[in-house]
Backbone as CSV, one residue per row, in Angstrom:
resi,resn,N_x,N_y,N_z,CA_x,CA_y,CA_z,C_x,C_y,C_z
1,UNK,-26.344,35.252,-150.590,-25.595,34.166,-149.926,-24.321,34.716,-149.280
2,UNK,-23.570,36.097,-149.896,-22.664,36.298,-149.774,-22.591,36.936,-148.017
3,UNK,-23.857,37.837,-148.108,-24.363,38.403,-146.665,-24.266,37.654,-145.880
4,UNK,-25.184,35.972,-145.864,-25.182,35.496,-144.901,-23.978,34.763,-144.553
5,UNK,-22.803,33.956,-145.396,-21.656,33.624,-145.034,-20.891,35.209,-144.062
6,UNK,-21.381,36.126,-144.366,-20.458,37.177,-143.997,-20.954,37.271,-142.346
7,UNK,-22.324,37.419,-142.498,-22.716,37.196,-141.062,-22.725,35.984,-139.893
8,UNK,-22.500,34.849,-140.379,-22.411,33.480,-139.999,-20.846,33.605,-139.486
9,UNK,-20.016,34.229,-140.420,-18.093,34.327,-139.765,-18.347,35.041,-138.769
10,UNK,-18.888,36.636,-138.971,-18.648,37.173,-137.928,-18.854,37.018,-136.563
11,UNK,-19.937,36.166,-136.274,-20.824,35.360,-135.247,-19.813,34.431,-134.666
12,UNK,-19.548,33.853,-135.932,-18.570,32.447,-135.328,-17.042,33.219,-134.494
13,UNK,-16.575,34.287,-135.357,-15.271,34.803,-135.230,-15.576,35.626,-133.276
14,UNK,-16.774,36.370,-133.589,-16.888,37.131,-132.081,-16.973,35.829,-130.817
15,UNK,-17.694,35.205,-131.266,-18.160,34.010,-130.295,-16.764,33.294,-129.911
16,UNK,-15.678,32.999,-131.269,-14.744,32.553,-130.516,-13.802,33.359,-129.606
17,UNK,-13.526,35.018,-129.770,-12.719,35.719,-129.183,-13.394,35.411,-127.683
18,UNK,-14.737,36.025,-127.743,-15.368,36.140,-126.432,-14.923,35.219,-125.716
19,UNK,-15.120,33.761,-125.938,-14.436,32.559,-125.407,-13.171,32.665,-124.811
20,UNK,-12.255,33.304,-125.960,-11.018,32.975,-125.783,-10.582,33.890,-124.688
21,UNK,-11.310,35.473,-124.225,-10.829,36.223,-123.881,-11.380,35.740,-122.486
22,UNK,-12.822,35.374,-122.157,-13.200,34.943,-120.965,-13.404,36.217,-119.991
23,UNK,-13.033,36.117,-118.785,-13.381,37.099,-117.695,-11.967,38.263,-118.027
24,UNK,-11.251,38.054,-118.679,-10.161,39.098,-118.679,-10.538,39.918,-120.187
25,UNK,-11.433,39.754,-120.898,-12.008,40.402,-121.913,-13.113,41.229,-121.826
26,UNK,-13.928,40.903,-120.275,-14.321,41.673,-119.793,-14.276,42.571,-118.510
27,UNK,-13.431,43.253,-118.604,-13.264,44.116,-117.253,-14.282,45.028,-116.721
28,UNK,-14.566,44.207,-115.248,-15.602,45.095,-114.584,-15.290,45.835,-114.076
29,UNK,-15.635,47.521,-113.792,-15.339,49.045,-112.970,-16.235,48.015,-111.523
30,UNK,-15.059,47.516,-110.276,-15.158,47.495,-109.468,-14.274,48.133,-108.232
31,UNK,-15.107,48.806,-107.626,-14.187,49.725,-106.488,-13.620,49.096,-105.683
């Protein structure tokens, strides 16, 4: 049980950064 709470945060925790960071969390190598 302990695994899957551990994996269920981390999911939730990445999913919210990704959100939060949006297009400036991902920087594209454009020339």
């Amino acid at each position: 049980m302990t695994l899957a709470v551990c994996v269920i945060g981390v999911a939730q925790l990445g999913r919210t950064v990704w959100a939060a960071l949006g297009p400036a969390g991902r920087p594209e190598p454009r020339e």
